[in-house]
Amino acid sequence: MSRINGFVGRRNFLLGAASFATAGGLLWYQRTTSILQAEGAQTNPVNPHPVTATEALKRLLEGNQRFVDQKRKYPDQSLKHVQSLAKGQYPFAAVLGCADSRVPTEIIFDQGLGNLFVVRVAGNVASDMAIGSLEYATSVLGSQLIVVLGHKKCGAVMAALQEKPAPGRINYIVREIRPAIARARLTEGDVGENAIAANIKYQAEKLQSQSTILANLIQKGKLQVVGACYDINTGRVSIC
C-alpha cells in the first residue's frame, strides 16, 4: 500500500511513526512530508494563499450568519471546483465536531468542497484518531485554525451526566467526557448547559496537551484552537 486520496499508506505510515517515536513530532512531520513529496504529482505543494486563523474564523462566522439568515451562497460546489480539487486540497480551517445529524458542519457554515477538514465524533471527543487527523490537517495541509464545535442538547454529554455506565462502546465516549462533567458540577447555573461548555473547553485543551505537533504549531504562532457552540434551535454558532 502506498497512498490513497493523499494519505500515507501502511508501509509509509509505519516509517513516519517510527520517526516520531525516535525524534519527536517535528521529525515525524519532516519524514511524512518528504514521503508525500517523493510520491509525485498528487502531492500538495505549499499553499500559495495561506489563510490565517483570524481570517478563517471570520469566514466561518460570516458563513454561519448567511445560514441563519437563509442567504446561503453554496460556495465551491460546482463540477469545475470538484475537478480542481483532484490536484490537492487546502482547507482553510479544521473542525472537530459532534457526529449529531443536526450539526452538519459544511452546511451550518455555508462552505463547500475543500474548504474544511472535518472530524466528527459523538461528543466532539478529542480521541487519538481525531487528534491524528487534526495533526494531518494542520502540519501537512496547512490549516491554521481548529474549531472544537459542540452543540446544545448534546446526547453524548447528557449521557456522561448520568452516574451509571453507558452500554457497549458508547461508554468509551462517555468516559472521555466525564472529566468535563466534574468541572461543570463545580459551577453555578444549569448543569446541562455548563457541561456542554465545559466539554468544549476540555476537548480543546486535550488537543494541545496530548499532541506535540499541535502544541508546537501553537507555540510558533502557526495554529489557533477555538471553542464554539452550535444552538440547534436557532442555527447560530457562538464562540466560547
mmCIF file of C-alpha atoms in Angstrom:
data_model
loop_
_atom_site.group_PDB
_atom_site.id
_atom_site.type_symbol
_atom_site.label_atom_id
_atom_site.label_comp_id
_atom_site.label_asym_id
_atom_site.label_seq_id
_atom_site.Cartn_x
_atom_site.Cartn_y
_atom_site.Cartn_z
ATOM 1 C CA MET A 1 0.000 0.000 0.000
ATOM 2 C CA SER A 2 1.345 3.450 -0.858
ATOM 3 C CA ARG A 3 -1.197 6.268 -0.626
ATOM 4 C CA ILE A 4 -4.946 6.694 -1.091
ATOM 5 C CA ASN A 5 -6.503 10.129 -1.532
ATOM 6 C CA GLY A 6 -3.418 11.872 -0.224
ATOM 7 C CA PHE A 7 -2.972 9.767 2.919
ATOM 8 C CA VAL A 8 0.222 7.822 3.529
ATOM 9 C CA GLY A 9 -0.271 4.070 3.172
ATOM 10 C CA ARG A 10 0.530 1.372 5.707
ATOM 11 C CA ARG A 11 4.255 0.943 4.965
ATOM 12 C CA ASN A 12 4.997 4.653 4.773
ATOM 13 C CA PHE A 13 2.827 5.380 7.775
ATOM 14 C CA LEU A 14 4.886 2.951 9.844
ATOM 15 C CA LEU A 15 8.054 4.691 8.686
ATOM 16 C CA GLY A 16 6.589 8.006 9.786
ATOM 17 C CA ALA A 17 5.501 6.565 13.113
ATOM 18 C CA ALA A 18 8.973 5.171 13.742
ATOM 19 C CA SER A 19 10.491 8.590 13.106
ATOM 20 C CA PHE A 20 8.037 10.142 15.560
ATOM 21 C CA ALA A 21 8.965 7.621 18.237
ATOM 22 C CA THR A 22 12.690 8.308 17.933
ATOM 23 C CA ALA A 23 12.859 12.049 17.350
ATOM 24 C CA GLY A 24 9.530 13.608 18.217
ATOM 25 C CA GLY A 25 6.728 15.290 16.326
ATOM 26 C CA LEU A 26 8.879 17.587 14.180
ATOM 27 C CA LEU A 27 10.919 14.747 12.696
ATOM 28 C CA TRP A 28 7.707 12.788 12.069
ATOM 29 C CA TYR A 29 6.332 15.778 10.189
ATOM 30 C CA GLN A 30 9.504 16.142 8.109
ATOM 31 C CA ARG A 31 9.554 12.450 7.302
ATOM 32 C CA THR A 32 5.877 12.358 6.318
ATOM 33 C CA THR A 33 6.221 15.462 4.171
ATOM 34 C CA SER A 34 9.265 14.056 2.366
ATOM 35 C CA ILE A 35 7.384 10.817 1.679
ATOM 36 C CA LEU A 36 4.471 12.720 0.207
ATOM 37 C CA GLN A 37 6.752 14.861 -1.939
ATOM 38 C CA ALA A 38 8.583 11.790 -3.212
ATOM 39 C CA GLU A 39 5.319 10.270 -4.410
ATOM 40 C CA GLY A 40 4.863 12.861 -7.128
ATOM 41 C CA ALA A 41 2.105 14.685 -8.915
ATOM 42 C CA GLN A 42 -0.776 14.406 -6.466
ATOM 43 C CA THR A 43 1.189 15.764 -3.537
ATOM 44 C CA ASN A 44 0.026 19.168 -2.320
ATOM 45 C CA PRO A 45 2.569 21.931 -2.953
ATOM 46 C CA VAL A 46 2.914 24.668 -0.353
ATOM 47 C CA ASN A 47 -0.355 26.579 -0.155
ATOM 48 C CA PRO A 48 0.152 29.677 -2.340
ATOM 49 C CA HIS A 49 -2.575 31.536 -0.451
ATOM 50 C CA PRO A 50 -2.436 30.546 3.232
ATOM 51 C CA VAL A 51 -5.350 31.666 5.403
ATOM 52 C CA THR A 52 -4.624 32.991 8.875
ATOM 53 C CA ALA A 53 -6.601 31.763 11.874
ATOM 54 C CA THR A 54 -8.231 35.188 12.223
ATOM 55 C CA GLU A 55 -9.388 35.236 8.609
ATOM 56 C CA ALA A 56 -10.519 31.600 8.788
ATOM 57 C CA LEU A 57 -12.693 32.271 11.822
ATOM 58 C CA LYS A 58 -14.133 35.333 10.112
ATOM 59 C CA ARG A 59 -15.092 33.235 7.081
ATOM 60 C CA LEU A 60 -16.771 30.638 9.276
ATOM 61 C CA LEU A 61 -18.809 33.140 11.252
ATOM 62 C CA GLU A 62 -19.849 35.008 8.119
ATOM 63 C CA GLY A 63 -20.945 31.719 6.578
ATOM 64 C CA ASN A 64 -22.925 30.833 9.680
ATOM 65 C CA GLN A 65 -24.636 34.218 9.567
ATOM 66 C CA ARG A 66 -25.672 33.503 5.977
ATOM 67 C CA PHE A 67 -27.038 30.151 7.123
ATOM 68 C CA VAL A 68 -29.041 31.752 9.941
ATOM 69 C CA ASP A 69 -30.368 34.449 7.597
ATOM 70 C CA GLN A 70 -31.152 31.808 4.942
ATOM 71 C CA LYS A 71 -28.977 33.650 2.418
ATOM 72 C CA ARG A 72 -26.539 30.871 1.690
ATOM 73 C CA LYS A 73 -24.161 31.147 -1.273
ATOM 74 C CA TYR A 74 -23.385 27.409 -1.563
ATOM 75 C CA PRO A 75 -19.741 28.188 -2.470
ATOM 76 C CA ASP A 76 -17.273 25.849 -4.146
ATOM 77 C CA GLN A 77 -19.776 23.171 -5.111
ATOM 78 C CA SER A 78 -19.526 23.250 -8.919
ATOM 79 C CA LEU A 79 -18.241 20.358 -11.013
ATOM 80 C CA LYS A 80 -15.350 22.570 -12.103
ATOM 81 C CA HIS A 81 -14.350 23.016 -8.466
ATOM 82 C CA VAL A 82 -14.654 19.271 -7.873
ATOM 83 C CA GLN A 83 -12.166 18.700 -10.683
ATOM 84 C CA SER A 84 -9.776 21.367 -9.415
ATOM 85 C CA LEU A 85 -9.572 19.638 -6.045
ATOM 86 C CA ALA A 86 -8.196 16.487 -7.667
ATOM 87 C CA LYS A 87 -4.847 18.318 -7.761
ATOM 88 C CA GLY A 88 -4.756 18.875 -3.997
ATOM 89 C CA GLN A 89 -6.601 20.314 -1.031
ATOM 90 C CA TYR A 90 -6.044 23.437 1.031
ATOM 91 C CA PRO A 91 -8.752 23.503 3.729
ATOM 92 C CA PHE A 92 -8.700 26.918 5.375
ATOM 93 C CA ALA A 93 -9.871 25.512 8.714
ATOM 94 C CA ALA A 94 -10.253 22.218 10.554
ATOM 95 C CA VAL A 95 -13.254 21.371 12.712
ATOM 96 C CA LEU A 96 -13.606 18.791 15.470
ATOM 97 C CA GLY A 97 -17.379 18.467 15.697
ATOM 98 C CA CYS A 98 -20.060 16.197 17.075
ATOM 99 C CA ALA A 99 -21.451 13.420 14.879
ATOM 100 C CA ASP A 100 -25.002 14.571 15.653
ATOM 101 C CA SER A 101 -27.057 14.575 12.436
ATOM 102 C CA ARG A 102 -28.417 18.032 13.280
ATOM 103 C CA VAL A 103 -24.968 19.643 13.079
ATOM 104 C CA PRO A 104 -23.659 19.157 9.505
ATOM 105 C CA THR A 105 -20.529 21.277 9.503
ATOM 106 C CA GLU A 106 -20.285 22.493 5.918
ATOM 107 C CA ILE A 107 -23.990 23.367 5.835
ATOM 108 C CA ILE A 108 -24.134 25.427 9.036
ATOM 109 C CA PHE A 109 -21.024 27.370 7.962
ATOM 110 C CA ASP A 110 -22.156 27.659 4.321
ATOM 111 C CA GLN A 111 -18.936 26.188 2.951
ATOM 112 C CA GLY A 112 -18.139 23.917 0.032
ATOM 113 C CA LEU A 113 -15.822 21.180 -1.127
ATOM 114 C CA GLY A 114 -12.238 21.517 0.019
ATOM 115 C CA ASN A 115 -12.939 24.391 2.435
ATOM 116 C CA LEU A 116 -12.991 22.485 5.718
ATOM 117 C CA PHE A 117 -11.175 19.474 7.122
ATOM 118 C CA VAL A 118 -13.871 17.958 9.317
ATOM 119 C CA VAL A 119 -13.519 15.330 12.039
ATOM 120 C CA ARG A 120 -16.829 14.302 13.615
ATOM 121 C CA VAL A 121 -17.308 12.016 16.596
ATOM 122 C CA ALA A 122 -20.060 11.872 19.207
ATOM 123 C CA GLY A 123 -19.472 14.464 21.912
ATOM 124 C CA ASN A 124 -16.755 16.169 19.795
ATOM 125 C CA VAL A 125 -14.317 13.995 21.725
ATOM 126 C CA ALA A 126 -10.606 14.514 21.070
ATOM 127 C CA SER A 127 -9.815 10.825 20.662
ATOM 128 C CA ASP A 128 -6.436 9.579 19.476
ATOM 129 C CA MET A 129 -7.796 9.118 15.951
ATOM 130 C CA ALA A 130 -9.331 12.589 15.949
ATOM 131 C CA ILE A 131 -6.073 14.148 17.139
ATOM 132 C CA GLY A 132 -4.099 12.299 14.472
ATOM 133 C CA SER A 133 -6.470 13.544 11.794
ATOM 134 C CA LEU A 134 -6.118 17.127 13.005
ATOM 135 C CA GLU A 135 -2.335 16.798 13.101
ATOM 136 C CA TYR A 136 -2.525 15.899 9.413
ATOM 137 C CA ALA A 137 -4.842 18.832 8.637
ATOM 138 C CA THR A 138 -2.525 21.333 10.275
ATOM 139 C CA SER A 139 1.032 20.074 9.868
ATOM 140 C CA VAL A 140 0.631 18.672 6.347
ATOM 141 C CA LEU A 141 -2.314 20.508 4.764
ATOM 142 C CA GLY A 142 -1.574 23.819 6.456
ATOM 143 C CA SER A 143 -4.834 24.691 8.215
ATOM 144 C CA GLN A 144 -4.085 27.349 10.836
ATOM 145 C CA LEU A 145 -7.372 27.134 12.740
ATOM 146 C CA ILE A 146 -9.047 24.279 14.596
ATOM 147 C CA VAL A 147 -12.580 24.841 15.847
ATOM 148 C CA VAL A 148 -13.860 22.475 18.532
ATOM 149 C CA LEU A 149 -17.577 22.605 17.800
ATOM 150 C CA GLY A 150 -20.030 21.395 20.422
ATOM 151 C CA HIS A 151 -23.764 21.957 20.449
ATOM 152 C CA LYS A 152 -26.665 22.412 22.818
ATOM 153 C CA LYS A 153 -28.650 19.339 23.903
ATOM 154 C CA CYS A 154 -25.744 17.053 23.034
ATOM 155 C CA GLY A 155 -26.787 13.461 23.724
ATOM 156 C CA ALA A 156 -23.240 12.313 24.450
ATOM 157 C CA VAL A 157 -22.789 14.985 27.112
ATOM 158 C CA MET A 158 -26.196 14.196 28.587
ATOM 159 C CA ALA A 159 -25.205 10.530 28.803
ATOM 160 C CA ALA A 160 -21.995 11.499 30.586
ATOM 161 C CA LEU A 161 -24.061 13.389 33.176
ATOM 162 C CA GLN A 162 -25.624 10.092 34.235
ATOM 163 C CA GLU A 163 -23.932 8.255 37.069
ATOM 164 C CA LYS A 164 -24.318 4.788 35.544
ATOM 165 C CA PRO A 165 -22.079 3.267 32.820
ATOM 166 C CA ALA A 166 -23.267 3.549 29.232
ATOM 167 C CA PRO A 167 -23.804 0.330 27.231
ATOM 168 C CA GLY A 168 -21.240 -1.122 24.842
ATOM 169 C CA ARG A 169 -18.573 1.097 23.321
ATOM 170 C CA ILE A 170 -20.703 4.156 23.935
ATOM 171 C CA ASN A 171 -19.015 4.065 27.319
ATOM 172 C CA TYR A 172 -15.683 4.925 25.637
ATOM 173 C CA ILE A 173 -17.179 8.228 24.535
ATOM 174 C CA VAL A 174 -18.856 8.919 27.869
ATOM 175 C CA ARG A 175 -15.622 8.197 29.715
ATOM 176 C CA GLU A 176 -13.778 10.838 27.664
ATOM 177 C CA ILE A 177 -16.391 13.475 28.562
ATOM 178 C CA ARG A 178 -16.693 12.810 32.299
ATOM 179 C CA PRO A 179 -13.688 14.958 33.343
ATOM 180 C CA ALA A 180 -15.537 17.922 31.837
ATOM 181 C CA ILE A 181 -18.666 16.950 33.752
ATOM 182 C CA ALA A 182 -16.698 17.099 37.004
ATOM 183 C CA ARG A 183 -15.740 20.692 36.182
ATOM 184 C CA ALA A 184 -19.300 21.620 35.275
ATOM 185 C CA ARG A 185 -20.653 20.407 38.608
ATOM 186 C CA LEU A 186 -18.439 22.944 40.380
ATOM 187 C CA THR A 187 -20.027 25.923 38.619
ATOM 188 C CA GLU A 188 -23.305 27.690 39.272
ATOM 189 C CA GLY A 189 -26.241 27.576 36.879
ATOM 190 C CA ASP A 190 -27.788 24.847 34.744
ATOM 191 C CA VAL A 191 -25.529 21.811 34.931
ATOM 192 C CA GLY A 192 -26.503 20.635 31.442
ATOM 193 C CA GLU A 193 -25.612 23.936 29.786
ATOM 194 C CA ASN A 194 -22.452 24.183 31.856
ATOM 195 C CA ALA A 195 -21.470 20.643 30.865
ATOM 196 C CA ILE A 196 -21.732 21.461 27.153
ATOM 197 C CA ALA A 197 -19.416 24.466 27.560
ATOM 198 C CA ALA A 198 -17.036 22.597 29.861
ATOM 199 C CA ASN A 199 -16.720 19.723 27.399
ATOM 200 C CA ILE A 200 -15.887 22.044 24.502
ATOM 201 C CA LYS A 201 -13.141 23.660 26.582
ATOM 202 C CA TYR A 202 -11.864 20.329 27.886
ATOM 203 C CA GLN A 203 -11.577 18.753 24.429
ATOM 204 C CA ALA A 204 -9.819 21.871 23.101
ATOM 205 C CA GLU A 205 -7.305 21.605 25.939
ATOM 206 C CA LYS A 206 -6.749 17.912 25.161
ATOM 207 C CA LEU A 207 -5.725 18.749 21.603
ATOM 208 C CA GLN A 208 -2.895 20.849 22.967
ATOM 209 C CA SER A 209 -1.868 18.705 25.927
ATOM 210 C CA GLN A 210 -1.849 15.363 24.080
ATOM 211 C CA SER A 211 -0.303 16.398 20.767
ATOM 212 C CA THR A 212 3.285 17.556 20.458
ATOM 213 C CA ILE A 213 2.647 18.521 16.846
ATOM 214 C CA LEU A 214 -0.324 20.772 17.618
ATOM 215 C CA ALA A 215 1.370 22.254 20.681
ATOM 216 C CA ASN A 216 4.451 23.160 18.634
ATOM 217 C CA LEU A 217 2.369 24.829 15.940
ATOM 218 C CA ILE A 218 0.511 26.853 18.582
ATOM 219 C CA GLN A 219 3.761 27.888 20.233
ATOM 220 C CA LYS A 220 5.135 29.073 16.889
ATOM 221 C CA GLY A 221 2.007 31.113 16.175
ATOM 222 C CA LYS A 222 1.005 28.898 13.253
ATOM 223 C CA LEU A 223 -2.171 27.494 14.791
ATOM 224 C CA GLN A 224 -5.067 28.593 16.971
ATOM 225 C CA VAL A 225 -7.629 26.349 18.672
ATOM 226 C CA VAL A 226 -11.040 27.916 19.281
ATOM 227 C CA GLY A 227 -14.115 26.536 21.041
ATOM 228 C CA ALA A 228 -17.592 27.142 19.640
ATOM 229 C CA CYS A 229 -21.151 26.050 20.399
ATOM 230 C CA TYR A 230 -23.999 25.490 17.930
ATOM 231 C CA ASP A 231 -27.563 26.258 19.007
ATOM 232 C CA ILE A 232 -29.789 23.613 17.405
ATOM 233 C CA ASN A 233 -32.838 25.841 17.952
ATOM 234 C CA THR A 234 -31.550 28.914 16.114
ATOM 235 C CA GLY A 235 -28.757 27.582 13.900
ATOM 236 C CA ARG A 236 -26.306 30.082 15.312
ATOM 237 C CA VAL A 237 -22.703 29.350 16.260
ATOM 238 C CA SER A 238 -21.221 31.225 19.205
ATOM 239 C CA ILE A 239 -17.561 31.353 20.172
ATOM 240 C CA CYS A 240 -16.968 30.024 23.667
#
